[in-house]
Amino acid sequence: METKSENASFGGVQGVYAHASEATGTDMTFGLFLPEEARFGPVPILWYLSGLTCTHENAMTKAGAQQFAAEYGIAICFPDTSPRGEGVADDDSFDMGQGASYYVNSTQDPWAKHFRMWDYVTEELPRLIGQEFAVDLDRQAITGHSMGGHGALTIGMGLGSERFASISAFSPMCRTMDSDWGTRQLGLYLGDDREAWRKHDASEVMRERGFDGPVLVDTGTADQFWDKLKPGALAGAMADARQQGSFRLQPGYDHSYFFVSTFIEDHIRFHAEALYG
């Protein structure tokens, strides 16, 4: 593992690190904020999955999360959104290929060689961080924005409360199986069998299994991608599943990091309550 940078932040350290990934077969970069408490022993960790076109850097620099993570004594990891580099498959559109993994393990060429982000985020990166940093992997929570909100929900529910104490999402893609942000992409990554797509549709997973723990979802009423995100599908699925949690529509907010930074304190406090009991 290579240390790219480390900066003091709110009494803790915001680092950027790179390593050779077995899951993706590429070098991967991630950001990790460690609060001051990590100097004395392992702290809980919150995973933040970013959206389309983002790298590890977007949320790390724009969400304003470090201040509140420091207040509550929580580490935050900011993984990249996809494998990158020479020889990695890509697409001319912004919503497919590099920067747009949808956090799936692809089974179709040319994507299957490197696009194994489910395994990277759920297995390889936690293992590496647990080995290298003062992080308590028995206390994990997950959140994300847009495509990352989709990933947080599907991964969080997929692995369940045995892995995560809580799940939250900002403006998540809620219904990928019949959306402009999902149908083409899941078909190319996973093939024509729509049954294989189901575990990567947050509304389907919510309706089928839900989550044995608290869930918090925020979406802005002025979100310019409302028709692609399909928030009504997830709200209905949460109601049908009688899911413990909150689905909040925030008046006047759009899809940007101005929205995320406005409500990031709420989300970190929500996760702190679950992580610390």
CSV table of C-alpha atoms in Angstrom, one decimal:
chain,number,residue,atom,x,y,z
A,1,MET,CA,0.0,0.0,0.0
A,2,GLU,CA,1.3,3.4,-0.9
A,3,THR,CA,0.5,6.6,1.0
A,4,LYS,CA,-0.4,9.3,-1.5
A,5,SER,CA,-1.1,12.1,1.1
A,6,GLU,CA,-2.0,12.6,4.7
A,7,ASN,CA,-3.5,15.9,6.1
A,8,ALA,CA,-4.5,16.9,9.6
A,9,SER,CA,-8.2,17.4,9.7
A,10,PHE,CA,-10.4,18.2,12.8
A,11,GLY,CA,-7.9,16.5,15.1
A,12,GLY,CA,-7.7,13.4,12.9
A,13,VAL,CA,-6.0,12.5,9.6
A,14,GLN,CA,-7.5,12.5,6.1
A,15,GLY,CA,-5.3,10.2,4.0
A,16,VAL,CA,-5.3,9.0,0.4
A,17,TYR,CA,-3.8,5.6,-0.3
A,18,ALA,CA,-3.2,3.3,-3.3
A,19,HIS,CA,-2.8,-0.4,-3.6
A,20,ALA,CA,-2.8,-3.2,-6.2
A,21,SER,CA,-6.2,-4.8,-6.1
A,22,GLU,CA,-6.7,-8.5,-6.7
A,23,ALA,CA,-10.4,-8.1,-7.2
A,24,THR,CA,-10.1,-5.6,-10.1
A,25,GLY,CA,-6.7,-6.5,-11.4
A,26,THR,CA,-5.8,-2.8,-11.3
A,27,ASP,CA,-4.3,-0.2,-8.9
A,28,MET,CA,-7.0,1.3,-6.8
A,29,THR,CA,-7.1,4.5,-4.8
A,30,PHE,CA,-9.2,5.3,-1.7
A,31,GLY,CA,-9.6,8.1,0.9
A,32,LEU,CA,-9.8,7.3,4.6
A,33,PHE,CA,-10.5,9.7,7.4
A,34,LEU,CA,-9.4,8.6,10.9
A,35,PRO,CA,-10.6,10.6,13.9
A,36,GLU,CA,-8.3,11.4,16.8
A,37,GLU,CA,-9.6,8.4,18.8
A,38,ALA,CA,-8.0,6.0,16.3
A,39,ARG,CA,-4.6,6.9,17.8
A,40,PHE,CA,-5.7,5.0,20.9
A,41,GLY,CA,-7.6,2.1,19.5
A,42,PRO,CA,-9.9,0.8,16.8
A,43,VAL,CA,-12.9,3.0,15.8
A,44,PRO,CA,-16.1,2.2,13.9
A,45,ILE,CA,-16.1,2.8,10.1
A,46,LEU,CA,-18.6,4.3,7.8
A,47,TRP,CA,-18.3,3.5,4.1
A,48,TYR,CA,-19.2,6.3,1.7
A,49,LEU,CA,-19.9,5.2,-1.9
A,50,SER,CA,-19.8,7.9,-4.6
A,51,GLY,CA,-21.9,8.4,-7.7
A,52,LEU,CA,-21.5,8.5,-11.5
A,53,THR,CA,-18.3,10.1,-12.8
A,54,CYS,CA,-16.8,10.5,-9.3
A,55,THR,CA,-13.5,9.3,-7.9
A,56,HIS,CA,-12.5,8.8,-4.2
A,57,GLU,CA,-12.0,12.6,-4.1
A,58,ASN,CA,-15.5,14.1,-4.7
A,59,ALA,CA,-17.1,13.3,-1.3
A,60,MET,CA,-13.8,13.5,0.5
A,61,THR,CA,-13.5,17.2,-0.5
A,62,LYS,CA,-17.1,18.3,-0.9
A,63,ALA,CA,-19.3,16.5,1.6
A,64,GLY,CA,-17.9,18.1,4.7
A,65,ALA,CA,-18.0,14.8,6.5
A,66,GLN,CA,-14.7,15.0,8.4
A,67,GLN,CA,-15.9,17.5,11.0
A,68,PHE,CA,-18.8,15.3,12.1
A,69,ALA,CA,-16.9,12.1,11.8
A,70,ALA,CA,-14.4,13.6,14.2
A,71,GLU,CA,-17.2,14.7,16.5
A,72,TYR,CA,-18.6,11.2,16.8
A,73,GLY,CA,-15.3,9.3,16.6
A,74,ILE,CA,-16.0,7.5,13.3
A,75,ALA,CA,-13.7,6.6,10.5
A,76,ILE,CA,-15.0,7.2,6.9
A,77,CYS,CA,-13.7,5.4,3.8
A,78,PHE,CA,-14.2,6.9,0.4
A,79,PRO,CA,-13.5,4.2,-2.2
A,80,ASP,CA,-13.2,4.9,-5.9
A,81,THR,CA,-16.2,4.2,-8.1
A,82,SER,CA,-14.6,1.8,-10.6
A,83,PRO,CA,-11.3,0.3,-11.8
A,84,ARG,CA,-9.3,2.7,-14.0
A,85,GLY,CA,-6.3,2.7,-16.2
A,86,GLU,CA,-4.8,1.5,-19.4
A,87,GLY,CA,-6.5,-1.7,-20.6
A,88,VAL,CA,-9.6,-1.2,-18.5
A,89,ALA,CA,-12.8,-1.3,-20.5
A,90,ASP,CA,-14.6,2.0,-20.9
A,91,ASP,CA,-17.6,3.5,-22.8
A,92,ASP,CA,-18.2,6.8,-24.5
A,93,SER,CA,-21.1,7.6,-22.2
A,94,PHE,CA,-20.6,9.0,-18.7
A,95,ASP,CA,-22.9,6.4,-17.1
A,96,MET,CA,-21.1,3.3,-18.2
A,97,GLY,CA,-17.5,2.1,-17.8
A,98,GLN,CA,-14.9,3.9,-15.8
A,99,GLY,CA,-16.5,6.0,-13.1
A,100,ALA,CA,-19.7,4.0,-13.4
A,101,SER,CA,-19.3,0.5,-12.0
A,102,TYR,CA,-22.7,0.3,-10.3
A,103,TYR,CA,-20.9,-1.7,-7.7
A,104,VAL,CA,-21.5,-5.0,-9.4
A,105,ASN,CA,-19.4,-8.0,-10.2
A,106,SER,CA,-19.6,-8.0,-14.0
A,107,THR,CA,-20.0,-11.3,-15.8
A,108,GLN,CA,-19.9,-10.1,-19.4
A,109,ASP,CA,-17.0,-9.2,-21.7
A,110,PRO,CA,-15.2,-6.8,-21.8
A,111,TRP,CA,-16.2,-5.8,-18.3
A,112,ALA,CA,-15.8,-9.0,-16.4
A,113,LYS,CA,-12.0,-8.8,-16.3
A,114,HIS,CA,-11.8,-5.7,-14.1
A,115,PHE,CA,-15.3,-4.6,-13.0
A,116,ARG,CA,-15.6,-6.6,-9.8
A,117,MET,CA,-16.5,-3.7,-7.5
A,118,TRP,CA,-18.9,-5.7,-5.3
A,119,ASP,CA,-16.0,-7.9,-4.2
A,120,TYR,CA,-13.6,-5.0,-4.0
A,121,VAL,CA,-15.9,-2.9,-1.7
A,122,THR,CA,-17.3,-5.8,0.5
A,123,GLU,CA,-14.2,-8.0,0.8
A,124,GLU,CA,-10.8,-6.8,-0.4
A,125,LEU,CA,-10.9,-3.2,0.8
A,126,PRO,CA,-12.3,-3.9,4.3
A,127,ARG,CA,-9.7,-6.6,4.7
A,128,LEU,CA,-6.9,-4.2,3.8
A,129,ILE,CA,-8.2,-1.4,6.0
A,130,GLY,CA,-8.6,-3.8,8.9
A,131,GLN,CA,-5.0,-4.9,8.6
A,132,GLU,CA,-3.5,-1.5,8.1
A,133,PHE,CA,-5.5,0.9,10.2
A,134,ALA,CA,-7.1,1.2,13.7
A,135,VAL,CA,-10.6,0.4,12.4
A,136,ASP,CA,-13.1,-2.0,14.1
A,137,LEU,CA,-14.7,-4.1,11.4
A,138,ASP,CA,-17.2,-5.4,13.9
A,139,ARG,CA,-18.8,-1.9,13.8
A,140,GLN,CA,-19.6,-0.9,10.2
A,141,ALA,CA,-22.2,1.3,8.5
A,142,ILE,CA,-22.7,2.3,4.9
A,143,THR,CA,-23.9,5.3,3.0
A,144,GLY,CA,-23.7,6.8,-0.5
A,145,HIS,CA,-24.9,9.3,-3.1
A,146,SER,CA,-26.8,8.6,-6.4
A,147,MET,CA,-25.1,5.5,-7.9
A,148,GLY,CA,-23.3,5.2,-4.6
A,149,GLY,CA,-26.7,5.4,-2.8
A,150,HIS,CA,-27.8,2.5,-4.9
A,151,GLY,CA,-24.6,0.6,-3.9
A,152,ALA,CA,-25.1,1.4,-0.3
A,153,LEU,CA,-28.6,0.1,-0.3
A,154,THR,CA,-28.0,-3.1,-2.3
A,155,ILE,CA,-24.8,-4.0,-0.5
A,156,GLY,CA,-26.2,-3.0,2.9
A,157,MET,CA,-29.3,-5.1,2.5
A,158,GLY,CA,-27.4,-7.9,0.6
A,159,LEU,CA,-24.9,-8.4,3.4
A,160,GLY,CA,-27.4,-7.5,6.2
A,161,SER,CA,-27.2,-6.5,9.8
A,162,GLU,CA,-24.5,-9.2,10.3
A,163,ARG,CA,-22.2,-6.7,8.5
A,164,PHE,CA,-23.7,-3.3,8.9
A,165,ALA,CA,-25.4,-1.6,11.8
A,166,SER,CA,-27.2,0.9,9.6
A,167,ILE,CA,-27.7,2.1,6.0
A,168,SER,CA,-28.3,5.5,4.6
A,169,ALA,CA,-28.4,7.1,1.1
A,170,PHE,CA,-28.5,10.5,-0.5
A,171,SER,CA,-30.6,10.7,-3.8
A,172,PRO,CA,-30.1,7.0,-4.5
A,173,MET,CA,-30.9,5.2,-7.8
A,174,CYS,CA,-33.9,3.4,-6.5
A,175,ARG,CA,-35.1,1.3,-9.4
A,176,THR,CA,-32.4,0.2,-11.8
A,177,MET,CA,-34.3,-2.6,-13.6
A,178,ASP,CA,-36.4,-0.2,-15.7
A,179,SER,CA,-34.6,3.1,-15.6
A,180,ASP,CA,-32.3,5.0,-17.9
A,181,TRP,CA,-29.8,4.7,-15.1
A,182,GLY,CA,-29.8,0.9,-14.9
A,183,THR,CA,-31.4,-1.0,-17.7
A,184,ARG,CA,-28.6,-0.6,-20.3
A,185,GLN,CA,-25.8,-0.8,-17.7
A,186,LEU,CA,-27.0,-3.9,-15.9
A,187,GLY,CA,-27.6,-5.6,-19.3
A,188,LEU,CA,-24.0,-4.9,-20.4
A,189,TYR,CA,-22.5,-5.8,-17.1
A,190,LEU,CA,-24.6,-8.8,-16.2
A,191,GLY,CA,-26.2,-10.1,-19.4
A,192,ASP,CA,-29.8,-10.5,-20.6
A,193,ASP,CA,-31.0,-12.6,-17.6
A,194,ARG,CA,-33.0,-10.0,-15.7
A,195,GLU,CA,-33.1,-12.3,-12.7
A,196,ALA,CA,-29.4,-11.6,-12.2
A,197,TRP,CA,-30.2,-7.9,-12.1
A,198,ARG,CA,-32.6,-8.2,-9.1
A,199,LYS,CA,-29.9,-8.0,-6.4
A,200,HIS,CA,-28.8,-4.7,-7.9
A,201,ASP,CA,-32.2,-3.0,-7.7
A,202,ALA,CA,-32.7,-1.3,-4.4
A,203,SER,CA,-36.5,-1.4,-4.5
A,204,GLU,CA,-36.5,-5.1,-5.4
A,205,VAL,CA,-34.1,-6.0,-2.6
A,206,MET,CA,-36.0,-3.9,-0.1
A,207,ARG,CA,-39.3,-5.6,-1.0
A,208,GLU,CA,-37.8,-9.1,-0.9
A,209,ARG,CA,-35.6,-8.9,2.2
A,210,GLY,CA,-35.3,-5.4,3.6
A,211,PHE,CA,-32.8,-4.7,6.4
A,212,ASP,CA,-32.9,-5.7,10.0
A,213,GLY,CA,-31.8,-2.3,11.3
A,214,PRO,CA,-32.4,1.4,10.7
A,215,VAL,CA,-32.4,2.9,7.2
A,216,LEU,CA,-32.3,6.6,6.3
A,217,VAL,CA,-32.9,8.0,2.7
A,218,ASP,CA,-32.9,11.7,1.7
A,219,THR,CA,-33.9,13.0,-1.7
A,220,GLY,CA,-34.4,16.5,-2.8
A,221,THR,CA,-37.8,17.6,-4.3
A,222,ALA,CA,-35.9,19.6,-6.9
A,223,ASP,CA,-33.6,16.8,-7.9
A,224,GLN,CA,-33.0,17.2,-11.7
A,225,PHE,CA,-32.7,13.4,-12.1
A,226,TRP,CA,-35.9,12.5,-10.3
A,227,ASP,CA,-37.3,10.5,-13.3
A,228,LYS,CA,-34.1,8.4,-13.5
A,229,LEU,CA,-33.8,7.8,-9.8
A,230,LYS,CA,-37.4,6.7,-9.3
A,231,PRO,CA,-37.6,7.5,-5.6
A,232,GLY,CA,-41.3,6.5,-5.4
A,233,ALA,CA,-40.4,2.9,-6.1
A,234,LEU,CA,-38.2,2.7,-3.0
A,235,ALA,CA,-40.6,4.6,-0.8
A,236,GLY,CA,-43.3,2.1,-1.7
A,237,ALA,CA,-41.1,-0.8,-1.2
A,238,MET,CA,-40.1,0.4,2.3
A,239,ALA,CA,-43.7,0.8,3.2
A,240,ASP,CA,-44.6,-2.6,1.9
A,241,ALA,CA,-41.7,-4.2,3.8
A,242,ARG,CA,-42.6,-2.2,6.9
A,243,GLN,CA,-38.9,-1.2,7.0
A,244,GLN,CA,-37.6,0.5,10.1
A,245,GLY,CA,-36.4,3.9,8.9
A,246,SER,CA,-37.1,7.2,7.3
A,247,PHE,CA,-37.6,8.2,3.7
A,248,ARG,CA,-37.4,12.0,3.6
A,249,LEU,CA,-38.1,14.4,0.7
A,250,GLN,CA,-36.1,17.6,1.3
A,251,PRO,CA,-37.9,20.7,-0.3
A,252,GLY,CA,-36.0,22.6,-2.9
A,253,TYR,CA,-32.8,20.6,-2.8
A,254,ASP,CA,-31.2,19.1,-6.0
A,255,HIS,CA,-28.8,16.3,-6.7
A,256,SER,CA,-25.6,18.3,-6.0
A,257,TYR,CA,-23.1,18.2,-3.1
A,258,PHE,CA,-24.7,21.3,-1.7
A,259,PHE,CA,-27.5,18.9,-0.9
A,260,VAL,CA,-25.2,16.2,0.5
A,261,SER,CA,-23.2,18.6,2.6
A,262,THR,CA,-26.5,20.1,4.1
A,263,PHE,CA,-27.6,16.7,5.5
A,264,ILE,CA,-24.3,14.9,6.1
A,265,GLU,CA,-24.4,15.7,9.8
A,266,ASP,CA,-27.8,14.1,10.1
A,267,HIS,CA,-26.5,11.0,8.4
A,268,ILE,CA,-23.3,10.7,10.5
A,269,ARG,CA,-25.3,11.2,13.7
A,270,PHE,CA,-27.8,8.5,12.5
A,271,HIS,CA,-25.0,6.0,11.9
A,272,ALA,CA,-23.2,7.0,15.2
A,273,GLU,CA,-26.3,6.1,17.1
A,274,ALA,CA,-26.4,2.7,15.5
A,275,LEU,CA,-22.7,2.0,15.8
A,276,TYR,CA,-22.4,3.0,19.4
A,277,GLY,CA,-25.8,1.8,20.5
